[in-house]
Short mmCIF file of C-alpha atoms in Angstrom, two decimals:
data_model
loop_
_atom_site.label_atom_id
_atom_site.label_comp_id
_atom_site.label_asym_id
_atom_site.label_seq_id
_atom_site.Cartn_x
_atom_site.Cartn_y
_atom_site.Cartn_z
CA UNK A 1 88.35 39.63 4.94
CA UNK A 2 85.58 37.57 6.54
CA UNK A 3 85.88 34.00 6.68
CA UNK A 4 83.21 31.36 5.26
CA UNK A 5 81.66 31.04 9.26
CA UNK A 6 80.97 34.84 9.45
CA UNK A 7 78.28 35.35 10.69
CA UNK A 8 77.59 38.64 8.07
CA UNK A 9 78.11 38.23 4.32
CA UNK A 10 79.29 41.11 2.50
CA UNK A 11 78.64 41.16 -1.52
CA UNK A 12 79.25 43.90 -3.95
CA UNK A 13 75.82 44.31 -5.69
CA UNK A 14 77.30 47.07 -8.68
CA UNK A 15 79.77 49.42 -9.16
CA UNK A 16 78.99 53.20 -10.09
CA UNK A 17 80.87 53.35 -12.52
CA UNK A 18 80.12 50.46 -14.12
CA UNK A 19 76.89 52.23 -15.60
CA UNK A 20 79.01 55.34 -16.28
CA UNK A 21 79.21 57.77 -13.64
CA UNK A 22 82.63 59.11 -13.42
CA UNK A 23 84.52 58.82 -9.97
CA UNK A 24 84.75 62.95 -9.83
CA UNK A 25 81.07 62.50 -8.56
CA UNK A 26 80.81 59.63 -6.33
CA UNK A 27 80.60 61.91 -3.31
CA UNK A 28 78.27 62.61 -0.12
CA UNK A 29 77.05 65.81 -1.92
CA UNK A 30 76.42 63.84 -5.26
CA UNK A 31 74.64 60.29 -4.26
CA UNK A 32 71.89 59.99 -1.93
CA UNK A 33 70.46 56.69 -1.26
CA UNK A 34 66.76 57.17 0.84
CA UNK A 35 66.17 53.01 1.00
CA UNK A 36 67.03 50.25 -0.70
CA UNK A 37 64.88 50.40 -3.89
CA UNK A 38 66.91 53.61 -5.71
CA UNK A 39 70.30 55.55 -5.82
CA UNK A 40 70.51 58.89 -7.27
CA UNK A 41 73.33 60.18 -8.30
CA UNK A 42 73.93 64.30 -9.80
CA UNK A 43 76.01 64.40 -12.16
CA UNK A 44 77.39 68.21 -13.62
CA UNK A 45 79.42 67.43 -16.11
CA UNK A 46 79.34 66.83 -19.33
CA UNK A 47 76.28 68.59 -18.44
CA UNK A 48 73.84 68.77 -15.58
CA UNK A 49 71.58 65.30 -15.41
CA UNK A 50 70.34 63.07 -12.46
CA UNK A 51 70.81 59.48 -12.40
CA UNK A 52 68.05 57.23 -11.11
CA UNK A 53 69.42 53.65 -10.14
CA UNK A 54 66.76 51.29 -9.42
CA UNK A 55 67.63 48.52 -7.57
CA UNK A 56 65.68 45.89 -9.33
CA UNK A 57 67.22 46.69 -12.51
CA UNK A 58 71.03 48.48 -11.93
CA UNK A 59 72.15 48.00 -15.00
CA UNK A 60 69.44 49.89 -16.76
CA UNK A 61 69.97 53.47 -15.05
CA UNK A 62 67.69 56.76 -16.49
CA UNK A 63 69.59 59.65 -17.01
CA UNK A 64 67.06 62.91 -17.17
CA UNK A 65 68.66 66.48 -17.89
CA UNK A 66 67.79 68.09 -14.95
CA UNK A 67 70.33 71.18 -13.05
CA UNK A 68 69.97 70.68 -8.99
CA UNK A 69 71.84 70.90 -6.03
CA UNK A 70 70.53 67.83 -4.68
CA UNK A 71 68.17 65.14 -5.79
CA UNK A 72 66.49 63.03 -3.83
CA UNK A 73 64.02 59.57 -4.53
CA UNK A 74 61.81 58.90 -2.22
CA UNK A 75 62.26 55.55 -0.34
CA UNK A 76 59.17 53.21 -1.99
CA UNK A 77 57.60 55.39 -4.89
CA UNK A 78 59.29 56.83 -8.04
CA UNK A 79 58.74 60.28 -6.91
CA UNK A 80 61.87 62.93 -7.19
CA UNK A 81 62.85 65.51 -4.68
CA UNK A 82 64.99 68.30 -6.41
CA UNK A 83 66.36 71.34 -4.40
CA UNK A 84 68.60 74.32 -6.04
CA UNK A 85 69.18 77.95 -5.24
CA UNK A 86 67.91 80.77 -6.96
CA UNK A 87 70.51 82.30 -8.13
CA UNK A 88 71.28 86.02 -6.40
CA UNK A 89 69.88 84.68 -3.81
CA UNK A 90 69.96 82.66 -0.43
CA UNK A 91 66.99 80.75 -0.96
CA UNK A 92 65.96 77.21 -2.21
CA UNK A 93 63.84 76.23 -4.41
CA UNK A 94 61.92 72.62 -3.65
CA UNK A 95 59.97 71.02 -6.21
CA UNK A 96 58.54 67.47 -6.17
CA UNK A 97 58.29 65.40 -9.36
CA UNK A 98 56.07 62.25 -9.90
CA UNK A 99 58.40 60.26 -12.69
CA UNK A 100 55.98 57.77 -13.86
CA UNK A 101 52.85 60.56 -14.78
CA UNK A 102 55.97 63.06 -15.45
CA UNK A 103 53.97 65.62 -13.71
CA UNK A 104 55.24 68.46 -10.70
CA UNK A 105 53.44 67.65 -8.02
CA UNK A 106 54.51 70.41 -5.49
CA UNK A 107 56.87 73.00 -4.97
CA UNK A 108 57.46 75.51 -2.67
CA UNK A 109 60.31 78.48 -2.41
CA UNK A 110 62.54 78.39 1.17
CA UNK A 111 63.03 81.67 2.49
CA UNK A 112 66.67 80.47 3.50
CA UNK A 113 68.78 77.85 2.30
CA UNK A 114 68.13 74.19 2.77
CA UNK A 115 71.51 72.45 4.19
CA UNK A 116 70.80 69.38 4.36
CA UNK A 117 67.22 67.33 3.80
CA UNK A 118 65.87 63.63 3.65
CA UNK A 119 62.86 61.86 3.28
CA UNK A 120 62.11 60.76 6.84
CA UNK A 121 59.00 58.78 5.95
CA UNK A 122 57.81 57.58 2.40
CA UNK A 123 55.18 60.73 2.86
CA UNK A 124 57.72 63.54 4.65
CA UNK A 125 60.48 65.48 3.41
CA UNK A 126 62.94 66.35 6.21
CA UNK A 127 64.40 69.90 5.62
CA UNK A 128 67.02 71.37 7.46
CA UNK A 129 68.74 75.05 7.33
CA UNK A 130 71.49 76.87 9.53
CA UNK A 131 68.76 77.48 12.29
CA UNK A 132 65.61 75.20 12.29
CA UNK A 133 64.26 71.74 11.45
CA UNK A 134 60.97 71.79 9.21
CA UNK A 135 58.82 69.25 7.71
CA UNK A 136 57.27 68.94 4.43
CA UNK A 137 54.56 66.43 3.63
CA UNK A 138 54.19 65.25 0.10
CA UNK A 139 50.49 65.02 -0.04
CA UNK A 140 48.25 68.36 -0.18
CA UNK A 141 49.29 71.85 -0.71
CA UNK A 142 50.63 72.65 2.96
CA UNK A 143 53.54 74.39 3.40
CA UNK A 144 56.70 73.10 5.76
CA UNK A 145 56.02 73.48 9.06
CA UNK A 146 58.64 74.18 11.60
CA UNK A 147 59.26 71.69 13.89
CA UNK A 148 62.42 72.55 16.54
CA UNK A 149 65.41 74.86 15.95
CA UNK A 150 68.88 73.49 16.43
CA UNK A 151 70.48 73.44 19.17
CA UNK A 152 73.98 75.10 20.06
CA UNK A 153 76.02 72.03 19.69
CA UNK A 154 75.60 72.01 15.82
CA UNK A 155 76.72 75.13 15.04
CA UNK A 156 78.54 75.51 12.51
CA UNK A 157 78.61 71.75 12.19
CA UNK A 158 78.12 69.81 8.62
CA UNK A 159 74.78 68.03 9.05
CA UNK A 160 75.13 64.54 8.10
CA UNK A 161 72.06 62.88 8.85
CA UNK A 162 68.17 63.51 10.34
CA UNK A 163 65.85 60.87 11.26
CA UNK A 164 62.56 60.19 12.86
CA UNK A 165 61.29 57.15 14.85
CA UNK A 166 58.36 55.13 13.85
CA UNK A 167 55.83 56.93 15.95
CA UNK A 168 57.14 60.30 14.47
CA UNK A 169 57.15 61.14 17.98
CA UNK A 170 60.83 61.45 18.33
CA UNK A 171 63.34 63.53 16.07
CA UNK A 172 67.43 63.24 15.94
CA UNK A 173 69.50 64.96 14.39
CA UNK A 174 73.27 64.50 13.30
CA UNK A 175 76.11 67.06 12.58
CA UNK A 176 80.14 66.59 12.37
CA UNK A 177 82.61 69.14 13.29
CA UNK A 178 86.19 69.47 12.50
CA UNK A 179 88.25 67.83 15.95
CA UNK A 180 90.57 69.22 18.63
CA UNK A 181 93.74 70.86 17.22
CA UNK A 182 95.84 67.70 19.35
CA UNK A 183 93.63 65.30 17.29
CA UNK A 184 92.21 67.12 14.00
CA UNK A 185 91.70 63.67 12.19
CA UNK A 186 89.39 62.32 14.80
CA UNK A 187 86.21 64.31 13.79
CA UNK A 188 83.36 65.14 16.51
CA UNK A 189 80.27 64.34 16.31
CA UNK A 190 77.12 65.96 18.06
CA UNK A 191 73.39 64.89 17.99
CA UNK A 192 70.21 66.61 18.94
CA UNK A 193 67.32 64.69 20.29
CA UNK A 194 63.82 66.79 20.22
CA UNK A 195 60.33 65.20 21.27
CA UNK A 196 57.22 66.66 19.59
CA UNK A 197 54.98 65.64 22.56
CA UNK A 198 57.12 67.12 25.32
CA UNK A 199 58.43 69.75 22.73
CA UNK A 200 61.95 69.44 24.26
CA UNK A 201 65.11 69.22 22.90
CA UNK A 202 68.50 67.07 24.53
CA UNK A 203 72.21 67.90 23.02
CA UNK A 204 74.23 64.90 23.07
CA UNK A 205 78.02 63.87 21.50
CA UNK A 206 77.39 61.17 18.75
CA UNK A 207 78.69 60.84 15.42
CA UNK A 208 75.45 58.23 14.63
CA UNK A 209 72.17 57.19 15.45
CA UNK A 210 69.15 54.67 14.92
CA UNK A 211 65.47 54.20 16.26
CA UNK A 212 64.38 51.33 17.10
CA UNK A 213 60.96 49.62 18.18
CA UNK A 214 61.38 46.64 20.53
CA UNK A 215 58.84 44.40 22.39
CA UNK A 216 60.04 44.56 26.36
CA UNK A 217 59.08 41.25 27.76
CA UNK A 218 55.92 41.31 30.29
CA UNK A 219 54.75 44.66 27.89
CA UNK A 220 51.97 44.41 25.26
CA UNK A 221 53.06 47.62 23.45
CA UNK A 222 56.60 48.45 21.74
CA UNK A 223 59.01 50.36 23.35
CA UNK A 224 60.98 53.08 21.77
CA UNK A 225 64.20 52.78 21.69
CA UNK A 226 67.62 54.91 20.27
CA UNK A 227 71.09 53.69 19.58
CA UNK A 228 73.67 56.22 19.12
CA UNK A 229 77.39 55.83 18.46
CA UNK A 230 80.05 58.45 20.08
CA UNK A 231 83.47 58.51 19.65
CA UNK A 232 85.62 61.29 21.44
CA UNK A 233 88.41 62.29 22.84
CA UNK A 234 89.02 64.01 25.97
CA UNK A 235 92.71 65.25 27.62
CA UNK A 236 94.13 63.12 24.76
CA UNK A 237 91.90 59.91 26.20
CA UNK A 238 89.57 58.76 23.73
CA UNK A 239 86.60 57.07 24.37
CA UNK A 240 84.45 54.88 21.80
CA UNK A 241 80.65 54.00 23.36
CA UNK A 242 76.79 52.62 21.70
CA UNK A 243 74.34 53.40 23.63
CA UNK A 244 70.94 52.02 23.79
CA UNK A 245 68.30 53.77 25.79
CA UNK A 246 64.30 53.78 25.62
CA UNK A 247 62.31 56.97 24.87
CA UNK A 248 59.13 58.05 26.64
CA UNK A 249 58.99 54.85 29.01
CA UNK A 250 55.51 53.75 29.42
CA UNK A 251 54.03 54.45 33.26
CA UNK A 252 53.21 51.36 35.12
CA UNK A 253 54.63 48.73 32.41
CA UNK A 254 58.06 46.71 32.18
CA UNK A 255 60.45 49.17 30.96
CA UNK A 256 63.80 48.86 28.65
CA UNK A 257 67.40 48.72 31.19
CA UNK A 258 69.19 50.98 29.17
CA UNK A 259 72.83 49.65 27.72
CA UNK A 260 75.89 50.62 27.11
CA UNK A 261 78.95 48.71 25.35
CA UNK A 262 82.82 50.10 24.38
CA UNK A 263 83.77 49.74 20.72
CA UNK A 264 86.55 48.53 19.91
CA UNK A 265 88.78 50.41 16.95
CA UNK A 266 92.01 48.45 16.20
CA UNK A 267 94.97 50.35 16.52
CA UNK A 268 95.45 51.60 12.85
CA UNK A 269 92.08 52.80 13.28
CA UNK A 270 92.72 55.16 15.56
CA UNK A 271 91.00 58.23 14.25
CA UNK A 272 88.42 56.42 12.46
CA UNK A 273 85.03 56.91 13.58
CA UNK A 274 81.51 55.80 13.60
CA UNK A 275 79.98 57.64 10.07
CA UNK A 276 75.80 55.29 10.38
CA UNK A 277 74.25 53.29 12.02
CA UNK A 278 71.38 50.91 10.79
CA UNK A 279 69.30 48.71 12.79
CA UNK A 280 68.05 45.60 11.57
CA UNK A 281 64.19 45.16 12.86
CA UNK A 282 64.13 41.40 11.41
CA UNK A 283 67.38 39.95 13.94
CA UNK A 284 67.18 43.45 16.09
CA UNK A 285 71.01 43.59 15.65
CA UNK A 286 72.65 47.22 15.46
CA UNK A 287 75.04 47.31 12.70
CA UNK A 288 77.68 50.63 13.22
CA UNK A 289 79.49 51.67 10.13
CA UNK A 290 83.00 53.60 10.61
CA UNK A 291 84.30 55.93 7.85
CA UNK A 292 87.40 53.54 6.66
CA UNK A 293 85.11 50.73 6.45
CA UNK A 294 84.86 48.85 10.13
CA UNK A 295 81.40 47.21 10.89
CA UNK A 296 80.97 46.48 14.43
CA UNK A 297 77.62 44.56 14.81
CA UNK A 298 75.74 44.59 18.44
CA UNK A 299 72.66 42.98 19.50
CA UNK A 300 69.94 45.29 20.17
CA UNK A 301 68.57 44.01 23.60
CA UNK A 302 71.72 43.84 25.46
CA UNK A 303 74.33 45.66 23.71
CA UNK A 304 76.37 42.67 23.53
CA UNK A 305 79.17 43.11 20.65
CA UNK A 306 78.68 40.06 18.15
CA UNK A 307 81.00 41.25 15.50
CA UNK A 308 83.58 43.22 13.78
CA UNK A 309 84.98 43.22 10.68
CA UNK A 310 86.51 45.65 7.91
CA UNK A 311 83.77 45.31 4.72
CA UNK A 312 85.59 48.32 2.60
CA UNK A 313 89.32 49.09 1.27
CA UNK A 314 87.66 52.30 0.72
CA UNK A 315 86.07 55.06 2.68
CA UNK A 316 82.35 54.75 3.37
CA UNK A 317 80.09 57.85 2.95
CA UNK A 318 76.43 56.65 2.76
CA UNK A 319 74.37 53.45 3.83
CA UNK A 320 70.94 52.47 3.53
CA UNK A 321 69.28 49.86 5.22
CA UNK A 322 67.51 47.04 3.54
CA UNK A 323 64.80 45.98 5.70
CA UNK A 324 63.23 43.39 3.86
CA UNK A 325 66.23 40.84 4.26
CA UNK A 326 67.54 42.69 7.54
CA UNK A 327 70.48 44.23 6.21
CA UNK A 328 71.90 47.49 5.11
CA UNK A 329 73.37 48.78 1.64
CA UNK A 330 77.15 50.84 1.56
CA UNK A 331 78.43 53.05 -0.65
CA UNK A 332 82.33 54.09 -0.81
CA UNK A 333 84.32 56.27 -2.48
CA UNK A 334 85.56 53.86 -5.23
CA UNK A 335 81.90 53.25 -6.13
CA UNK A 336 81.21 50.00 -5.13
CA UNK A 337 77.68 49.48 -3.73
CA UNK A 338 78.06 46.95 -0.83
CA UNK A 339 75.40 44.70 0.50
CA UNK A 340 75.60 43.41 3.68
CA UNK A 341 73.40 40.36 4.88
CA UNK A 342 73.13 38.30 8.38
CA UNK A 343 74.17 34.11 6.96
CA UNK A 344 71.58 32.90 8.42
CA UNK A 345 73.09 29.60 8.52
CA UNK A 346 76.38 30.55 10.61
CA UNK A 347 74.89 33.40 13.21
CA UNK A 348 73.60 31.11 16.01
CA UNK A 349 76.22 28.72 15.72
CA UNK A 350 78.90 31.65 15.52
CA UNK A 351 77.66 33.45 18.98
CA UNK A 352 77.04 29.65 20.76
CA UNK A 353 80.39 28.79 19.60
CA UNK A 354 82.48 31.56 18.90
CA UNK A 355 81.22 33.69 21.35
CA UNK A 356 80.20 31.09 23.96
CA UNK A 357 77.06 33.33 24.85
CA UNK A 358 74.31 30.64 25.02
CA UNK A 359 71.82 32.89 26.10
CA UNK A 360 72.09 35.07 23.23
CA UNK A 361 72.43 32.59 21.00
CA UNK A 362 69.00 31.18 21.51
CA UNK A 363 67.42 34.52 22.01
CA UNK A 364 68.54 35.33 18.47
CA UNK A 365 67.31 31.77 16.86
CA UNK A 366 64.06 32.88 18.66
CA UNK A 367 63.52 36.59 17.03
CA UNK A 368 64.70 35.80 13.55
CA UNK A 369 63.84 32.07 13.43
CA UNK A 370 66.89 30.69 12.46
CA UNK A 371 68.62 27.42 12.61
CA UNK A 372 71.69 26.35 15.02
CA UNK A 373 70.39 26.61 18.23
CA UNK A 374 68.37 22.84 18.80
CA UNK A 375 70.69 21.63 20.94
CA UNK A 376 70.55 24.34 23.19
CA UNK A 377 67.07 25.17 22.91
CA UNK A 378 66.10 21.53 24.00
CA UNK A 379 68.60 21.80 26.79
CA UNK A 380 67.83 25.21 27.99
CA UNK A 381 63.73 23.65 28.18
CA UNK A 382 64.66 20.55 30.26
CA UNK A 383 66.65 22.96 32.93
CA UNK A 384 63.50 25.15 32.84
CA UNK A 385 61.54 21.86 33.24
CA UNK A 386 63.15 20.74 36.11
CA UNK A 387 63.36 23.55 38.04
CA UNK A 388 59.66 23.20 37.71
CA UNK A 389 58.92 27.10 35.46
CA UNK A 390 56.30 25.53 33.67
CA UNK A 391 55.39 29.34 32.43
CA UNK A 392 59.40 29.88 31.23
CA UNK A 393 59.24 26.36 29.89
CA UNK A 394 56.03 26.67 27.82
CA UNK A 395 57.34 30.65 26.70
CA UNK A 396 60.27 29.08 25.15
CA UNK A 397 58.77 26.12 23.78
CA UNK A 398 55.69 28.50 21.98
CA UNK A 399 58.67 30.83 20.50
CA UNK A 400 60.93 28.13 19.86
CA UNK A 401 63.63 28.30 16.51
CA UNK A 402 61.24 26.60 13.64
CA UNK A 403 58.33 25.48 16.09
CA UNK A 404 61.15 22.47 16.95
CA UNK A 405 59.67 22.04 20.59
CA UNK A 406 55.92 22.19 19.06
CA UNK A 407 56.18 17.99 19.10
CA UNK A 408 54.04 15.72 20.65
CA UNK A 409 56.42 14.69 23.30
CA UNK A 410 56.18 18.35 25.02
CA UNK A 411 52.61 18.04 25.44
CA UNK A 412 53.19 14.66 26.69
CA UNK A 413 55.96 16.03 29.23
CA UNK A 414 53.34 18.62 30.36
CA UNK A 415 50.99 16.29 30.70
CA UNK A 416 52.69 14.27 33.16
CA UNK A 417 53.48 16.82 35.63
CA UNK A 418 51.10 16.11 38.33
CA UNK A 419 48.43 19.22 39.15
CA UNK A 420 48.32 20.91 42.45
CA UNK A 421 44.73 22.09 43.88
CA UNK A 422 43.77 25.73 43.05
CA UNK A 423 46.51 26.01 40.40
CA UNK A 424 46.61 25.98 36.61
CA UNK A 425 47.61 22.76 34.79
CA UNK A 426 50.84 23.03 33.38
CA UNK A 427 49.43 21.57 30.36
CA UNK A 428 46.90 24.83 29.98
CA UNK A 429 49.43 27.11 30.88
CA UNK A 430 51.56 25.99 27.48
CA UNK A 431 48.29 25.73 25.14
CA UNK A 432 47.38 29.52 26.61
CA UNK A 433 50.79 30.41 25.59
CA UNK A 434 50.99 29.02 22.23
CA UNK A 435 47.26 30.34 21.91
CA UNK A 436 48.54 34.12 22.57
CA UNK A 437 51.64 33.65 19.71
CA UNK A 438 49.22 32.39 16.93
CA UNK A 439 47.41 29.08 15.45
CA UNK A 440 48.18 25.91 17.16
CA UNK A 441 49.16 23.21 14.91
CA UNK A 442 46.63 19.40 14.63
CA UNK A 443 48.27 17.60 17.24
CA UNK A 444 48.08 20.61 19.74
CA UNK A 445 44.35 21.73 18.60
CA UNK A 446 43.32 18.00 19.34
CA UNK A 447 44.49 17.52 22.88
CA UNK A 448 43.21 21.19 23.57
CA UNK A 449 39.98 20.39 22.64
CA UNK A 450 39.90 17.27 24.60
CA UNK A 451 40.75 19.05 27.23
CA UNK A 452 37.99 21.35 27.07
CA UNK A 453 35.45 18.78 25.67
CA UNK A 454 36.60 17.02 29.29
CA UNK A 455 35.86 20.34 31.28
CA UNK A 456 32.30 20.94 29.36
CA UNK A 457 33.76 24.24 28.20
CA UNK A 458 32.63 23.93 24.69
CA UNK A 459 32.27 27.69 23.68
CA UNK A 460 36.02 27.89 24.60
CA UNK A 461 36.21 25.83 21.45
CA UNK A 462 33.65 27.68 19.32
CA UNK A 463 35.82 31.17 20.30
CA UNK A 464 38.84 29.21 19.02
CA UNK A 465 37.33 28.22 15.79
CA UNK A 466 35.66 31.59 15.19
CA UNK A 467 39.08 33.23 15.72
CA UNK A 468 41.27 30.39 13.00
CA UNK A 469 42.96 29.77 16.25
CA UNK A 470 43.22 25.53 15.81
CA UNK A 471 44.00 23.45 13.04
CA UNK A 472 41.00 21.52 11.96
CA UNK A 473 41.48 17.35 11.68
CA UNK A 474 39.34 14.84 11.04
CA UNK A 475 39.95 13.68 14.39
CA UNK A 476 39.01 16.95 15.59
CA UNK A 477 35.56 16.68 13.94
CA UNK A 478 35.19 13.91 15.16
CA UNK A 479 35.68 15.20 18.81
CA UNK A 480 33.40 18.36 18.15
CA UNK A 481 30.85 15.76 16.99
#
């Protein structure tokens, strides 16, 4: 297993049965798991109940006699999903159930069966049958609406997964199919990519996918992005790819180079394949779960693999992610609930050293603030200093790991570079960066006042104060005086 320098730390967090669910119904088609605050779990024998795991409190779990064919709670609320069939017939009946006021809050009767559904966003039920995609929002009376219907590559597949991106502009959608009589073991996986503005659906081969929003440098709006997983084999070759593309590039502003990178399945792995994929938006790393319990771990900008390790003895058959400390939860067939964390402490140094990627290194210390990376971060300023890219130089210094080039001495090294006629002042170049990132610290507000005091460009100052842009000192009242 990993050793103390990983850069991920795996923990088990509970086991099911520990709070008495018997190992007959640890399954995909028993436990769902919509975020990281609750696991349900359906339980049929002794008798039909649902179990409601919260997350806060595992060990106190609330069992409610209910008969379903799938129970769902909704990612931040205590709000219940339930689906079952009515019987002698193919249709499903959906009912929504506030727990706290105990109280139905909606329901509604599918004409045709419901084969797999999710909550897609805190206020939108997911529901998909043999044929179509619909939605279902929680709040109001509406009905689902229809939004795409499948296309040919999933049929007859078992859907395992269907999620949107933040914009709700962009749909996927996941199924698995048996594999090629030569290589049964080595299931395929196929994906369906549909956008609501263009109203257009793409068929692709992936066993997993992720959305993701990222920040292209030189663009003030987020991109879009997908990751997707594939793992396939063709003429007896297989071939194991993550992509990372960018949907619906924005006209006329820096767009995302898409990526691609191999992963790597150790021989005894050989028909193992990719069954999620989380992304992290806190360290924008891609995390790819395999069925017998590989992580591979990618960073999201470049595709550049980071690391790989086997986190379960056990297959894995449902992950959540766990935004607020940038990791993701796993489930597996013994019952252990995994939780899976970045060490903050050991990434930067494990990818500078480790890896000997430098350039990643620091661009990871950057996005997720973390420690490790001083050295290089100093050095990779002074190259950018001397090969006079003032605007590069002051960039990194304004996003720098822990604000460690935010000193006194940088403003004193731009400050010495002499200014050319008709050109901006190094010096005002950095303060205009470190102005566009946030609130400048005392030492910073001071000399950009003088500055501006100097220039007789007091309402600069007044915009800056109206806006909490500069650290007030005494020494700066003193100045404004």
């Amino acid at each position: 297993m990993a050793a103390a320098n990983a850069p991920i730390t795996m923990k088990e967090t509970l086991t099911l049965q520990s709070i008495g669910v018997n190992p007959q119904f640890i399954t995909f088609t028993n436990v769902t798991m919509e975020s990281d605050k609750y696991i349900c779990v359906r339980e049929t024998a002794p008798q039909n109940s649902v179990v409601i795991i919260d997350m806060n409190m595992p060990m106190q779990p609330l069992r409610r006699p209910i008969t379903a064919d799938s129970a769902l709670m909704n990612p931040n609320s205590r709000i219940l999903a339930l689906k079952a069939q009515v019987p002698g017939t193919s249709q499903d009946h959906l009912q929504i159930f506030n727990i706290e006021a105990k109280q139905k809050m909606k329901s509604y009767q599918m004409p045709e069966q419901v084969v797999f559904w999710k909550w897609i966003t805190p206020k939108m039920l997911g529901l998909v049958t043999q044929t179509s995609v619909y939605h279902w929002p929680i709040e109001g009376d509406s009905e689902p609406v229809k939004m795409f219907d499948r296309t040919a590559n999933l049929a007859n597949n078992q859907i395992i997964n269907y999620r949107c991106d933040p914009s709700e502009k962009w749909l996927v959608l996941i199924g698995i199919a048996p594999g090629s009589p030569e290589r049964p073991q080595l299931v395929k996986g196929n994906m369906q990519l549909f956008s609501v503005d263009q109203q257009r659906s793409q068929a692709l081969e992936a066993h997993a996918a992720a959305f993701a929003s990222f920040r292209v440098p030189g663009n003030e709006r987020d991109s879009i992005l997908i990751s997707f997983a594939t793992k396939s084999s063709n003429a007896g070759q297989v071939t194991s790819k993550l992509h990372v593309i960018e949907l619906g590039a924005q006209p006329g502003k820096p767009s995302f180079t898409k990526k691609q990178a191999d992963l790597f399945f150790p021989p005894d792995f050989a028909d193992d394949f990719p069954v999620a994929m989380q992304i992290s938006h806190k360290y924008s790393l891609i995390y790819v779960i395999t069925k017998l319990g590989l992580l591979f771990v990618y960073d999201l900008e470049t595709a550049t693999a980071v690391y790989r390790n086997r986190i379960s003895p056990d297959p894995i058959f449902l992950t959540a992610e766990a935004s607020s400390i940038g990791g993701f939860y796993a489930i597996n067939r013994r019952g252990q609930v995994l939780l899976a964390t970045v060490n903050e402490a050991t990434l930067v140094p494990f990818v500078s050293g480790q890896l000997n990627n430098l350039e990643l290194a620091v661009n990871l210390a950057k996005r997720g603030n973390l420690p490790g990376a001083e050295n290089l971060v100093v050095q990779r300023f002074q190259e950018l200093f001397a090969q006079t890219k003032y605007k590069e130089a002051a960039e990194l210094a304004a996003e720098s790991p822990q604000g460690i080039l935010r000193t006194p001495d940088t403003v004193a090294k731009f400050q010495s570079v002499p200014v050319q006629a008709g050109q901006t002042p190094p010096l005002l170049q950095y303060f205009g960066t470190l102005l566009t990132k946030g609130k400048l610290n005392a030492f910073e507000s001071l000399e950009l006042s003088r500055l501006v005091v100097n220039q007789n460009k007091k309402n600069l100052l007044e915009n800056w104060l109206a806006e909490d842009k500069l650290e007030c000192s005494e020494e700066l009242g003193d100045l404004v005086k």
